[in-house]
Coordinates of N, CA and C and ligand atoms in Angstrom, one line a residue:
M27 N -78.6 -27.0 18.7 CA -79.7 -26.4 17.9 C -79.2 -25.2 17.0
K28 N -78.5 -24.3 17.8 CA -78.0 -23.1 17.2 C -77.0 -23.5 16.1
R29 N -76.2 -24.5 16.4 CA -75.1 -25.0 15.5 C -75.8 -25.6 14.2
L30 N -76.9 -26.3 14.4 CA -77.6 -26.9 13.3 C -78.2 -25.9 12.4
F31 N -78.8 -24.8 13.1 CA -79.4 -23.7 12.3 C -78.3 -23.0 11.4
L32 N -77.1 -22.8 12.1 CA -76.0 -22.1 11.4 C -75.6 -22.9 10.2
W33 N -75.5 -24.3 10.4 CA -75.1 -25.2 9.3 C -76.1 -25.2 8.1
L34 N -77.4 -25.2 8.5 CA -78.4 -25.1 7.5 C -78.3 -23.8 6.6
C35 N -78.0 -22.7 7.4 CA -77.8 -21.4 6.7 C -76.7 -21.5 5.7
L36 N -75.6 -22.1 6.2 CA -74.4 -22.3 5.3 C -74.7 -23.1 4.1
C37 N -75.5 -24.2 4.3 CA -75.9 -25.1 3.2 C -76.6 -24.2 2.2
L38 N -77.5 -23.4 2.6 CA -78.4 -22.6 1.7 C -77.5 -21.6 0.9
V39 N -76.6 -21.0 1.7 CA -75.6 -20.0 1.0 C -74.8 -20.8 0.0
G40 N -74.3 -22.0 0.4 CA -73.4 -22.8 -0.5 C -74.2 -23.2 -1.7
L41 N -75.4 -23.7 -1.5 CA -76.2 -24.1 -2.7 C -76.5 -23.0 -3.7
V42 N -76.8 -21.8 -3.1 CA -77.0 -20.7 -4.0 C -75.8 -20.4 -4.8
A43 N -74.6 -20.4 -4.1 CA -73.3 -20.1 -4.8 C -73.1 -21.1 -5.9
W44 N -73.4 -22.4 -5.6 CA -73.2 -23.5 -6.5 C -74.1 -23.4 -7.7
A45 N -75.3 -22.8 -7.5 CA -76.2 -22.8 -8.6 C -75.6 -22.0 -9.8
G46 N -74.6 -21.2 -9.6 CA -74.0 -20.4 -10.6 C -73.1 -21.2 -11.5
E47 N -71.9 -21.3 -11.2 CA -70.9 -22.0 -12.0 C -70.7 -23.5 -11.5
P48 N -70.8 -24.4 -12.4 CA -70.5 -25.8 -12.0 C -69.0 -26.0 -11.7
P49 N -68.7 -26.9 -10.7 CA -67.3 -27.1 -10.4 C -66.5 -27.6 -11.6
R50 N -65.4 -27.0 -11.9 CA -64.4 -27.5 -12.9 C -63.1 -27.7 -12.2
V51 N -62.8 -28.9 -11.9 CA -61.8 -29.2 -10.9 C -60.6 -30.0 -11.6
I52 N -59.4 -29.6 -11.2 CA -58.2 -30.4 -11.5 C -57.8 -31.0 -10.2
L53 N -57.7 -32.4 -10.2 CA -57.1 -33.1 -9.0 C -55.7 -33.5 -9.4
I54 N -54.7 -33.0 -8.7 CA -53.3 -33.2 -9.1 C -52.6 -33.9 -7.9
G55 N -51.6 -34.7 -8.2 CA -50.9 -35.3 -7.1 C -50.1 -36.5 -7.7
P56 N -49.1 -37.0 -6.9 CA -48.3 -38.1 -7.4 C -49.1 -39.4 -7.6
P57 N -48.5 -40.4 -8.3 CA -49.1 -41.7 -8.5 C -49.5 -42.2 -7.2
G58 N -50.8 -42.6 -7.1 CA -51.2 -43.3 -5.8 C -51.7 -42.3 -4.7
A59 N -51.7 -41.0 -5.0 CA -52.1 -40.0 -4.0 C -53.5 -40.1 -3.6
G60 N -54.3 -40.8 -4.5 CA -55.8 -40.9 -4.2 C -56.6 -40.0 -5.2
K61 N -56.0 -39.7 -6.3 CA -56.8 -38.9 -7.3 C -58.0 -39.6 -7.8
G62 N -57.8 -40.9 -8.2 CA -58.9 -41.7 -8.7 C -60.0 -41.8 -7.7
T63 N -59.6 -42.1 -6.5 CA -60.5 -42.4 -5.4 C -61.4 -41.1 -5.1
Q64 N -60.7 -40.0 -5.1 CA -61.5 -38.7 -4.8 C -62.3 -38.3 -6.0
A65 N -61.7 -38.5 -7.2 CA -62.4 -38.0 -8.4 C -63.7 -38.8 -8.6
R66 N -63.7 -40.1 -8.3 CA -64.9 -40.9 -8.3 C -66.0 -40.4 -7.3
Y67 N -65.5 -40.1 -6.1 CA -66.3 -39.5 -5.0 C -67.0 -38.2 -5.5
L68 N -66.2 -37.3 -6.1 CA -66.7 -36.0 -6.5 C -67.7 -36.2 -7.7
S69 N -67.4 -37.1 -8.6 CA -68.2 -37.2 -9.8 C -69.6 -37.8 -9.4
E70 N -69.6 -38.8 -8.4 CA -70.9 -39.4 -8.0 C -71.7 -38.4 -7.2
K71 N -71.0 -37.6 -6.3 CA -71.7 -36.8 -5.3 C -72.3 -35.5 -6.0
Y72 N -71.5 -35.0 -7.0 CA -71.9 -33.7 -7.6 C -72.3 -33.8 -9.1
H73 N -72.4 -35.1 -9.5 CA -72.8 -35.3 -10.9 C -71.8 -34.6 -11.9
L74 N -70.5 -34.8 -11.6 CA -69.5 -34.2 -12.5 C -69.0 -35.3 -13.5
S75 N -68.6 -34.8 -14.6 CA -68.0 -35.8 -15.5 C -66.5 -36.1 -15.1
H76 N -66.2 -37.4 -14.9 CA -64.9 -37.8 -14.4 C -64.0 -38.1 -15.6
I77 N -63.0 -37.2 -15.8 CA -62.1 -37.4 -17.0 C -60.8 -37.9 -16.4
S78 N -60.5 -39.2 -16.6 CA -59.3 -39.8 -16.1 C -58.5 -40.2 -17.3
T79 N -57.4 -39.5 -17.6 CA -56.6 -39.9 -18.8 C -56.1 -41.3 -18.7
G80 N -55.7 -41.7 -17.5 CA -55.2 -43.1 -17.3 C -56.2 -44.1 -17.6
D81 N -57.5 -43.9 -17.1 CA -58.6 -44.8 -17.4 C -58.9 -44.9 -18.9
I82 N -58.9 -43.7 -19.5 CA -59.2 -43.7 -21.0 C -58.1 -44.5 -21.7
L83 N -56.9 -44.3 -21.4 CA -55.8 -45.0 -22.0 C -55.9 -46.5 -21.8
R84 N -56.2 -46.9 -20.5 CA -56.3 -48.4 -20.2 C -57.5 -49.0 -21.0
E85 N -58.6 -48.2 -21.2 CA -59.8 -48.7 -21.9 C -59.4 -48.9 -23.4
N86 N -58.6 -47.9 -23.9 CA -58.1 -48.0 -25.3 C -57.2 -49.3 -25.5
R87 N -56.4 -49.5 -24.5 CA -55.6 -50.7 -24.6 C -56.4 -52.0 -24.6
K88 N -57.4 -52.0 -23.7 CA -58.3 -53.2 -23.7 C -59.0 -53.4 -25.0
Q89 N -59.4 -52.3 -25.7 CA -60.1 -52.4 -26.9 C -59.1 -52.6 -28.1
G90 N -57.8 -52.5 -27.8 CA -56.8 -52.7 -28.9 C -56.8 -51.6 -29.9
T91 N -57.2 -50.4 -29.6 CA -57.2 -49.3 -30.5 C -55.8 -48.8 -30.9
E92 N -55.6 -48.0 -31.9 CA -54.3 -47.5 -32.3 C -53.7 -46.7 -31.2
L93 N -54.5 -45.9 -30.5 CA -54.1 -45.0 -29.4 C -53.5 -46.0 -28.3
G94 N -54.3 -47.0 -28.0 CA -53.9 -47.9 -26.9 C -52.6 -48.6 -27.2
Q95 N -52.4 -49.0 -28.5 CA -51.2 -49.7 -28.8 C -50.0 -48.7 -28.7
K96 N -50.2 -47.4 -29.2 CA -49.1 -46.5 -29.1 C -48.8 -46.2 -27.6
A97 N -49.8 -46.2 -26.7 CA -49.5 -45.7 -25.4 C -48.9 -46.8 -24.5
A98 N -49.1 -48.1 -24.9 CA -48.7 -49.3 -24.0 C -47.3 -49.2 -23.5
A99 N -46.3 -49.0 -24.3 CA -44.9 -49.1 -23.9 C -44.6 -48.0 -22.9
Y100 N -45.2 -46.8 -23.2 CA -44.9 -45.7 -22.2 C -45.5 -46.0 -20.9
M101 N -46.7 -46.5 -20.9 CA -47.4 -46.7 -19.6 C -46.7 -47.8 -18.8
D102 N -46.3 -48.9 -19.4 CA -45.7 -50.0 -18.7 C -44.4 -49.7 -18.1
S103 N -43.7 -48.7 -18.7 CA -42.4 -48.3 -18.1 C -42.5 -47.1 -17.2
G104 N -43.8 -46.6 -17.1 CA -44.0 -45.4 -16.2 C -43.6 -44.1 -16.8
K105 N -43.5 -44.0 -18.1 CA -43.2 -42.7 -18.7 C -44.5 -42.0 -19.1
L106 N -44.5 -40.7 -19.4 CA -45.7 -40.1 -19.9 C -45.9 -40.4 -21.4
V107 N -47.2 -40.5 -21.7 CA -47.5 -40.7 -23.1 C -47.4 -39.3 -23.8
P108 N -46.9 -39.3 -25.1 CA -46.7 -38.0 -25.7 C -48.0 -37.0 -25.6
D109 N -47.7 -35.7 -25.5 CA -48.8 -34.7 -25.3 C -49.8 -34.8 -26.4
D110 N -49.3 -34.9 -27.7 CA -50.3 -34.8 -28.8 C -51.4 -35.9 -28.7
L111 N -51.0 -37.1 -28.2 CA -52.0 -38.2 -28.1 C -53.0 -37.9 -27.0
I112 N -52.5 -37.3 -25.9 CA -53.3 -37.0 -24.8 C -54.3 -35.9 -25.0
V113 N -53.8 -34.8 -25.5 CA -54.5 -33.5 -25.6 C -55.8 -33.7 -26.5
S114 N -55.7 -34.4 -27.6 CA -56.8 -34.5 -28.5 C -57.9 -35.4 -27.8
M115 N -57.4 -36.4 -27.0 CA -58.3 -37.3 -26.3 C -59.1 -36.5 -25.2
V116 N -58.4 -35.6 -24.6 CA -59.1 -34.8 -23.5 C -60.1 -33.8 -24.1
A117 N -59.6 -33.1 -25.2 CA -60.4 -32.1 -25.8 C -61.8 -32.6 -26.1
E118 N -61.9 -33.8 -26.7 CA -63.2 -34.4 -27.0 C -64.1 -34.5 -25.7
K119 N -63.5 -34.8 -24.6 CA -64.3 -35.0 -23.4 C -64.7 -33.7 -22.7
L120 N -64.1 -32.6 -23.1 CA -64.4 -31.3 -22.4 C -65.5 -30.5 -23.2
E121 N -66.0 -31.1 -24.2 CA -67.0 -30.4 -25.0 C -68.3 -30.3 -24.1
G122 N -69.0 -29.2 -24.2 CA -70.2 -29.0 -23.4 C -69.9 -28.1 -22.2
D123 N -70.9 -27.7 -21.5 CA -70.6 -26.7 -20.4 C -70.9 -27.2 -19.0
G124 N -70.9 -28.5 -18.8 CA -71.1 -29.1 -17.5 C -69.9 -29.1 -16.7
G125 N -70.0 -29.4 -15.4 CA -68.9 -29.5 -14.5 C -68.1 -30.8 -14.7
F126 N -66.8 -30.8 -14.4 CA -66.0 -32.0 -14.6 C -64.9 -32.0 -13.5
V127 N -64.3 -33.2 -13.4 CA -63.1 -33.3 -12.5 C -62.1 -34.1 -13.4
L128 N -60.9 -33.4 -13.5 CA -59.8 -33.9 -14.3 C -58.9 -34.7 -13.3
D129 N -58.6 -36.0 -13.7 CA -57.8 -36.8 -12.8 C -56.6 -37.4 -13.7
G130 N -55.4 -36.9 -13.4 CA -54.3 -37.3 -14.1 C -53.9 -36.4 -15.3
F131 N -54.6 -35.3 -15.4 CA -54.4 -34.3 -16.5 C -54.7 -32.9 -16.0
P132 N -53.8 -31.9 -16.2 CA -52.6 -31.9 -17.0 C -51.4 -32.5 -16.2
R133 N -50.5 -33.0 -16.9 CA -49.4 -33.7 -16.3 C -48.0 -33.2 -16.7
S134 N -48.0 -32.2 -17.6 CA -46.8 -31.5 -18.0 C -47.2 -30.0 -18.2
E135 N -46.2 -29.2 -18.2 CA -46.5 -27.8 -18.3 C -47.2 -27.5 -19.7
A136 N -46.7 -28.2 -20.7 CA -47.3 -28.0 -22.1 C -48.8 -28.4 -22.0
Q137 N -49.1 -29.5 -21.3 CA -50.6 -29.9 -21.3 C -51.4 -28.8 -20.5
A138 N -50.8 -28.2 -19.5 CA -51.5 -27.2 -18.7 C -51.8 -26.0 -19.6
V139 N -50.8 -25.6 -20.4 CA -51.0 -24.4 -21.3 C -52.1 -24.7 -22.3
L140 N -52.0 -25.9 -22.9 CA -53.1 -26.3 -23.9 C -54.4 -26.3 -23.2
L141 N -54.5 -26.8 -22.0 CA -55.8 -26.9 -21.3 C -56.4 -25.5 -21.1
D142 N -55.5 -24.6 -20.6 CA -56.0 -23.2 -20.4 C -56.5 -22.6 -21.6
T143 N -55.8 -22.9 -22.8 CA -56.3 -22.3 -24.0 C -57.6 -22.8 -24.5
M144 N -57.8 -24.2 -24.3 CA -59.1 -24.8 -24.7 C -60.2 -24.2 -23.9
L145 N -60.0 -24.1 -22.6 CA -61.1 -23.7 -21.7 C -61.3 -22.2 -21.8
A146 N -60.3 -21.4 -22.1 CA -60.5 -20.0 -22.3 C -61.4 -19.8 -23.6
K147 N -61.1 -20.5 -24.6 CA -61.9 -20.4 -25.8 C -63.4 -20.7 -25.6
A148 N -63.6 -21.8 -24.7 CA -65.0 -22.2 -24.4 C -65.6 -21.3 -23.4
G149 N -64.8 -20.4 -22.7 CA -65.3 -19.5 -21.7 C -65.7 -20.2 -20.4
H150 N -65.0 -21.4 -20.2 CA -65.3 -22.2 -18.9 C -64.0 -22.5 -18.2
P151 N -63.3 -21.5 -17.6 CA -62.1 -21.8 -16.9 C -62.2 -22.7 -15.7
I152 N -61.1 -23.3 -15.3 CA -61.0 -24.1 -14.1 C -61.3 -23.2 -12.9
N153 N -62.1 -23.7 -12.0 CA -62.3 -22.9 -10.8 C -61.9 -23.6 -9.5
S154 N -61.2 -24.7 -9.6 CA -60.7 -25.4 -8.4 C -59.5 -26.3 -8.8
V155 N -58.4 -26.1 -8.1 CA -57.2 -27.0 -8.3 C -56.9 -27.6 -6.9
I156 N -57.0 -28.9 -6.8 CA -56.7 -29.6 -5.6 C -55.5 -30.4 -5.7
L157 N -54.5 -30.1 -4.8 CA -53.3 -30.9 -4.8 C -53.3 -31.9 -3.6
L158 N -53.2 -33.2 -3.9 CA -53.1 -34.2 -2.8 C -51.7 -34.5 -2.6
E159 N -51.2 -34.3 -1.3 CA -49.8 -34.5 -1.0 C -49.6 -35.8 -0.2
V160 N -48.7 -36.7 -0.7 CA -48.3 -37.9 0.1 C -46.9 -38.2 -0.1
K161 N -46.2 -38.7 0.9 CA -44.7 -39.0 0.8 C -44.4 -40.1 -0.1
D162 N -43.3 -40.0 -0.8 CA -43.0 -41.1 -1.8 C -43.0 -42.5 -1.2
N163 N -42.4 -42.7 0.0 CA -42.3 -44.1 0.5 C -43.6 -44.7 0.8
D164 N -44.6 -43.8 1.2 CA -45.9 -44.3 1.5 C -46.6 -44.7 0.2
L165 N -46.3 -43.9 -0.9 CA -46.9 -44.2 -2.2 C -46.5 -45.6 -2.7
V166 N -45.2 -45.9 -2.5 CA -44.8 -47.2 -3.0 C -45.6 -48.3 -2.3
E167 N -45.8 -48.2 -1.0 CA -46.5 -49.2 -0.2 C -48.0 -49.2 -0.7
R168 N -48.6 -48.0 -0.9 CA -50.0 -48.0 -1.4 C -50.2 -48.6 -2.7
L169 N -49.3 -48.3 -3.6 CA -49.5 -48.8 -5.0 C -49.2 -50.3 -5.1
S170 N -48.2 -50.8 -4.3 CA -48.0 -52.2 -4.4 C -49.2 -53.0 -3.8
L171 N -49.9 -52.4 -2.9 CA -51.1 -53.2 -2.3 C -52.4 -52.8 -3.0
R172 N -52.3 -52.0 -4.1 CA -53.6 -51.6 -4.8 C -54.0 -52.7 -5.6
R173 N -55.3 -52.9 -5.7 CA -56.0 -53.8 -6.7 C -57.0 -53.0 -7.4
S174 N -57.2 -53.3 -8.7 CA -58.1 -52.4 -9.5 C -59.1 -53.3 -10.2
C175 N -60.3 -52.7 -10.4 CA -61.3 -53.5 -11.2 C -61.2 -53.1 -12.7
P176 N -60.9 -54.1 -13.5 CA -60.7 -53.8 -15.0 C -62.0 -53.4 -15.6
T177 N -63.2 -53.6 -15.0 CA -64.5 -53.3 -15.6 C -64.8 -51.8 -15.3
C178 N -64.9 -51.5 -14.0 CA -65.4 -50.1 -13.6 C -64.2 -49.2 -13.2
Q179 N -63.0 -49.7 -13.1 CA -61.8 -49.0 -12.8 C -61.7 -48.6 -11.3
R180 N -62.7 -49.0 -10.4 CA -62.6 -48.7 -9.0 C -61.4 -49.3 -8.4
T181 N -60.8 -48.6 -7.4 CA -59.5 -49.2 -6.9 C -59.8 -49.5 -5.4
Y182 N -59.0 -50.5 -4.9 CA -59.0 -51.0 -3.6 C -57.6 -51.0 -3.0
H183 N -57.5 -51.2 -1.7 CA -56.2 -51.3 -1.1 C -56.3 -52.5 -0.2
L184 N -55.3 -53.5 -0.2 CA -55.5 -54.7 0.5 C -55.6 -54.5 2.0
K185 N -55.0 -53.3 2.5 CA -55.1 -53.1 4.0 C -56.1 -52.0 4.3
S186 N -56.0 -50.8 3.6 CA -56.8 -49.7 4.1 C -58.2 -49.6 3.5
N187 N -58.4 -50.3 2.3 CA -59.7 -50.2 1.6 C -60.0 -51.5 0.9
P188 N -60.1 -52.6 1.7 CA -60.3 -53.9 1.0 C -61.7 -54.1 0.4
P189 N -61.8 -54.9 -0.6 CA -63.2 -55.2 -1.1 C -63.9 -56.0 -0.1
K190 N -65.3 -56.0 -0.2 CA -66.1 -56.7 0.8 C -65.8 -58.2 0.7
K191 N -65.8 -58.7 -0.6 CA -65.4 -60.1 -0.8 C -64.1 -60.2 -1.4
E192 N -63.2 -61.0 -0.8 CA -61.8 -61.0 -1.2 C -61.6 -61.2 -2.8
G193 N -60.8 -60.3 -3.4 CA -60.5 -60.5 -4.8 C -61.6 -60.1 -5.8
L194 N -62.7 -59.6 -5.3 CA -63.8 -59.2 -6.2 C -64.3 -57.8 -6.0
C195 N -64.6 -57.1 -7.1 CA -65.1 -55.7 -7.1 C -66.4 -55.7 -6.4
D196 N -66.6 -54.7 -5.4 CA -67.9 -54.5 -4.7 C -69.0 -54.2 -5.6
V197 N -68.7 -53.4 -6.7 CA -69.7 -52.9 -7.6 C -70.2 -53.9 -8.6
D198 N -69.3 -54.6 -9.3 CA -69.8 -55.5 -10.4 C -69.2 -56.9 -10.3
G199 N -68.6 -57.3 -9.2 CA -68.1 -58.6 -8.9 C -67.0 -59.1 -9.8
T200 N -66.4 -58.2 -10.6 CA -65.3 -58.6 -11.5 C -64.1 -59.0 -10.6
A201 N -63.3 -60.0 -11.1 CA -62.0 -60.3 -10.4 C -61.0 -59.2 -10.5
L202 N -60.5 -58.8 -9.3 CA -59.6 -57.6 -9.3 C -58.2 -58.0 -9.8
I203 N -57.5 -57.0 -10.4 CA -56.2 -57.3 -10.9 C -55.2 -56.3 -10.3
Q204 N -53.9 -56.7 -10.4 CA -52.8 -55.7 -10.1 C -52.4 -55.1 -11.4
R205 N -52.4 -53.7 -11.5 CA -52.0 -53.1 -12.7 C -50.5 -53.4 -13.0
P206 N -50.1 -53.6 -14.3 CA -48.7 -53.9 -14.6 C -47.8 -52.8 -14.2
D207 N -48.2 -51.5 -14.1 CA -47.3 -50.5 -13.7 C -47.3 -50.3 -12.1
D208 N -47.9 -51.2 -11.4 CA -47.9 -51.2 -9.9 C -46.8 -52.1 -9.4
K209 N -45.7 -52.4 -10.2 CA -44.6 -53.1 -9.7 C -43.6 -52.1 -9.1
E210 N -42.8 -52.5 -8.1 CA -42.0 -51.5 -7.4 C -41.1 -50.7 -8.3
D211 N -40.4 -51.4 -9.3 CA -39.4 -50.6 -10.1 C -40.2 -49.6 -11.0
V212 N -41.3 -50.0 -11.5 CA -42.1 -49.0 -12.3 C -42.7 -47.9 -11.5
I213 N -43.1 -48.2 -10.3 CA -43.7 -47.2 -9.4 C -42.6 -46.1 -9.1
R214 N -41.4 -46.6 -8.9 CA -40.3 -45.6 -8.6 C -40.0 -44.7 -9.8
N215 N -40.1 -45.3 -11.0 CA -39.9 -44.5 -12.2 C -41.1 -43.5 -12.3
R216 N -42.3 -43.9 -12.1 CA -43.5 -43.0 -12.2 C -43.3 -41.8 -11.2
L217 N -42.7 -42.1 -10.0 CA -42.5 -41.0 -9.0 C -41.5 -40.1 -9.5
R218 N -40.4 -40.6 -10.2 CA -39.3 -39.8 -10.7 C -39.9 -38.9 -11.8
V219 N -40.7 -39.5 -12.7 CA -41.3 -38.7 -13.8 C -42.3 -37.6 -13.2
Y220 N -43.0 -37.9 -12.1 CA -43.9 -37.0 -11.5 C -43.1 -35.7 -11.0
H221 N -42.0 -36.0 -10.3 CA -41.2 -34.9 -9.7 C -40.6 -34.1 -10.9
E222 N -40.1 -34.7 -11.9 CA -39.5 -33.9 -13.0 C -40.5 -33.2 -13.9
Q223 N -41.5 -33.9 -14.3 CA -42.4 -33.3 -15.4 C -43.7 -32.8 -14.9
T224 N -44.2 -33.3 -13.8 CA -45.6 -32.9 -13.3 C -45.5 -31.8 -12.3
E225 N -44.5 -31.8 -11.4 CA -44.4 -30.7 -10.4 C -44.4 -29.3 -11.0
P226 N -43.8 -29.1 -12.2 CA -43.9 -27.7 -12.8 C -45.4 -27.3 -13.0
V227 N -46.3 -28.2 -13.1 CA -47.7 -27.9 -13.3 C -48.2 -27.2 -12.0
L228 N -47.6 -27.6 -10.9 CA -48.1 -27.0 -9.6 C -47.7 -25.5 -9.6
R229 N -46.5 -25.2 -10.1 CA -46.1 -23.8 -10.2 C -47.0 -23.0 -11.2
H230 N -47.4 -23.7 -12.3 CA -48.2 -23.1 -13.3 C -49.5 -22.6 -12.6
Y231 N -50.1 -23.4 -11.7 CA -51.4 -23.0 -11.1 C -51.2 -22.3 -9.7
A232 N -50.0 -22.0 -9.3 CA -49.7 -21.5 -8.0 C -50.6 -20.3 -7.6
T233 N -50.9 -19.4 -8.6 CA -51.7 -18.2 -8.3 C -53.1 -18.3 -8.8
A234 N -53.5 -19.5 -9.3 CA -54.9 -19.6 -9.9 C -55.9 -19.5 -8.7
P235 N -57.1 -19.1 -9.0 CA -58.1 -19.0 -7.9 C -58.5 -20.5 -7.5
G236 N -58.8 -20.6 -6.3 CA -59.3 -21.9 -5.8 C -58.2 -23.0 -5.7
V237 N -56.9 -22.7 -5.4 CA -55.9 -23.7 -5.3 C -55.8 -24.1 -3.8
V238 N -55.9 -25.4 -3.6 CA -55.9 -25.9 -2.2 C -55.0 -27.1 -2.1
K239 N -54.2 -27.2 -1.0 CA -53.3 -28.4 -0.8 C -54.0 -29.2 0.3
I240 N -54.1 -30.5 0.1 CA -54.7 -31.4 1.1 C -53.7 -32.5 1.4
D241 N -53.7 -32.8 2.7 CA -52.8 -33.9 3.2 C -53.5 -35.2 2.8
G242 N -52.9 -35.9 1.7 CA -53.5 -37.1 1.2 C -53.2 -38.3 2.0
Q243 N -52.4 -38.1 3.1 CA -52.1 -39.3 4.0 C -53.2 -39.5 5.1
L244 N -54.2 -38.5 5.1 CA -55.3 -38.7 6.1 C -56.1 -39.8 5.5
G245 N -57.1 -40.3 6.3 CA -58.0 -41.4 5.8 C -58.8 -40.9 4.7
I246 N -59.3 -41.9 3.9 CA -60.1 -41.5 2.7 C -61.3 -40.6 3.0
E247 N -62.0 -40.9 4.1 CA -63.2 -40.0 4.4 C -62.8 -38.6 4.8
E248 N -61.7 -38.5 5.6 CA -61.2 -37.1 6.0 C -60.8 -36.4 4.7
V249 N -60.1 -37.0 3.8 CA -59.7 -36.4 2.6 C -61.0 -35.9 1.8
Q250 N -62.0 -36.8 1.8 CA -63.2 -36.4 1.1 C -63.8 -35.1 1.7
R251 N -63.8 -35.1 3.0 CA -64.4 -33.9 3.7 C -63.6 -32.7 3.3
R252 N -62.3 -32.8 3.3 CA -61.5 -31.6 2.9 C -61.7 -31.2 1.5
V253 N -61.9 -32.2 0.6 CA -62.1 -31.9 -0.8 C -63.5 -31.2 -0.9
D254 N -64.5 -31.6 -0.2 CA -65.8 -30.9 -0.2 C -65.6 -29.5 0.2
E255 N -64.8 -29.3 1.3 CA -64.6 -27.9 1.8 C -63.9 -27.1 0.7
A256 N -62.9 -27.7 0.1 CA -62.1 -27.0 -1.0 C -63.0 -26.5 -2.1
L257 N -64.1 -27.2 -2.4 CA -65.0 -26.9 -3.4 C -66.0 -25.9 -2.9
G258 N -66.0 -25.5 -1.6 CA -66.9 -24.6 -1.1 C -68.3 -25.2 -0.9
A259 N -68.3 -26.6 -0.9 CA -69.6 -27.2 -0.7 C -70.0 -27.2 0.8
P260 N -71.2 -27.2 1.2 CA -71.6 -27.2 2.6 C -71.1 -28.5 3.2
V261 N -70.4 -28.4 4.4 CA -69.9 -29.6 5.1 C -70.4 -29.7 6.5
A262 N -70.9 -30.8 6.9 CA -71.5 -31.0 8.3 C -70.4 -30.6 9.3
P263 N -70.8 -30.0 10.4 CA -69.9 -29.6 11.5 C -69.3 -30.8 12.2
Ligands
LIG318 P1 -52.9 -42.9 -14.2 O1 -53.8 -44.0 -14.3 O2 -53.3 -41.5 -14.2 O3 -52.0 -43.2 -12.9 P2 -51.3 -42.2 -11.8 O4 -51.4 -40.8 -11.9 O5 -49.9 -42.8 -11.6 O6 -52.2 -42.4 -10.6 P3 -52.8 -43.7 -10.1 O7 -54.0 -44.1 -10.8 O8 -51.8 -44.8 -9.9 O9 -53.2 -43.3 -8.6 P4 -54.3 -42.3 -7.9 O10 -53.7 -41.1 -7.5 O11 -55.5 -42.3 -8.8 O12 -54.6 -43.2 -6.6 P5 -55.8 -44.1 -6.3 O13 -57.1 -43.3 -6.0 O14 -56.0 -45.3 -7.2 O15 -51.7 -43.0 -15.3 C1 -51.2 -44.2 -15.7 C2 -50.2 -44.0 -16.9 O16 -50.9 -43.5 -18.0 C3 -49.1 -42.9 -16.6 O17 -48.0 -43.5 -16.0 C4 -48.8 -42.5 -18.1 O18 -48.0 -43.4 -18.7 C5 -50.2 -42.5 -18.7 N1 -50.9 -41.2 -18.6 C6 -52.0 -40.9 -17.9 N2 -52.4 -39.6 -18.0 C7 -51.4 -39.0 -18.8 C8 -51.2 -37.7 -19.2 N3 -52.0 -36.7 -18.8 N4 -50.1 -37.4 -19.9 C9 -49.2 -38.4 -20.3 N5 -49.4 -39.7 -19.9 C10 -50.4 -40.0 -19.1 O19 -55.3 -44.7 -4.9 C11 -54.2 -45.5 -4.8 C12 -54.3 -46.6 -3.7 O20 -54.3 -45.9 -2.4 C13 -55.6 -47.4 -3.8 O21 -55.4 -48.7 -3.4 C14 -56.6 -46.6 -2.8 O22 -57.6 -47.5 -2.3 C15 -55.6 -46.2 -1.8 N6 -56.0 -44.9 -1.2 C16 -56.5 -43.8 -1.8 N7 -56.7 -42.8 -0.9 C17 -56.2 -43.2 0.3 C18 -56.0 -42.6 1.6 N8 -56.4 -41.3 1.8 N9 -55.5 -43.3 2.5 C19 -55.1 -44.6 2.3 N10 -55.2 -45.3 1.1 C20 -55.7 -44.6 0.1

């Protein structure tokens, strides 16, 4: 009873704190660390705008836009798409003063500097940076067994997070696909690119307020609980 009362008090304090600034979150981590899975959870739970550069690029490819055509060869070989194409795409999505969760951006030190400048101008700096850590070998296994919905972008894993009906998305019933960059040789290239070009972003934010590292090898629900904690949201005991 005493524990429940304490938790309710914490909820109240948490909600009052939350009423001030909306969460502006960067989710960072290697390919397959669970950024998309956690970003979708956060955006649904806290009504944040989910900005996934990978999803925007894939949508552009599906629509056959100029951006999509320019990005295709980079994506299929696991390389980063050039910064100028990415930054203007994100700038559009960051307009307004609501909360957001960035998934897959920034991915190079240059992108991080440009993001800081854009947000400083708008007076809405990042207030949470969450790093999901997973070992490379586990990522290869995770990504080879990932299946994605081409309609809503939700991801599944054939062993740890299978769809309710085999081969079909739980949300919209679309036939699930394997992403072309989820082949082993491309996955290994994406991991190499992450270590070389994205790890410097971690150093960039090392002293920023609200930086938290989370063990991304824990189960999806435990990672969600820790992500909630990292945001200072009230968490059940
Ligand atoms: P993008 O789409 O961003 O791919 P990524 O960063 O490589 O990340 P993924 O989407 O593969 O993985 P994730 O971390 O979201 O994991 P997920 O939640 O799906 O980028 C694709 C390409 O676009 C890049 O290679 C680049 O070419 C280009 N690009 C994108 N952004 C760019 C930028 N800013 N600059 C330049 N180029 C850019 O989970 C993976 C699997 O694991 C799923 O099956 C899931 O069900 C499962 N899973 C999740 N969490 C857990 C858990 N805790 N335990 C067990 N299984 C789990």
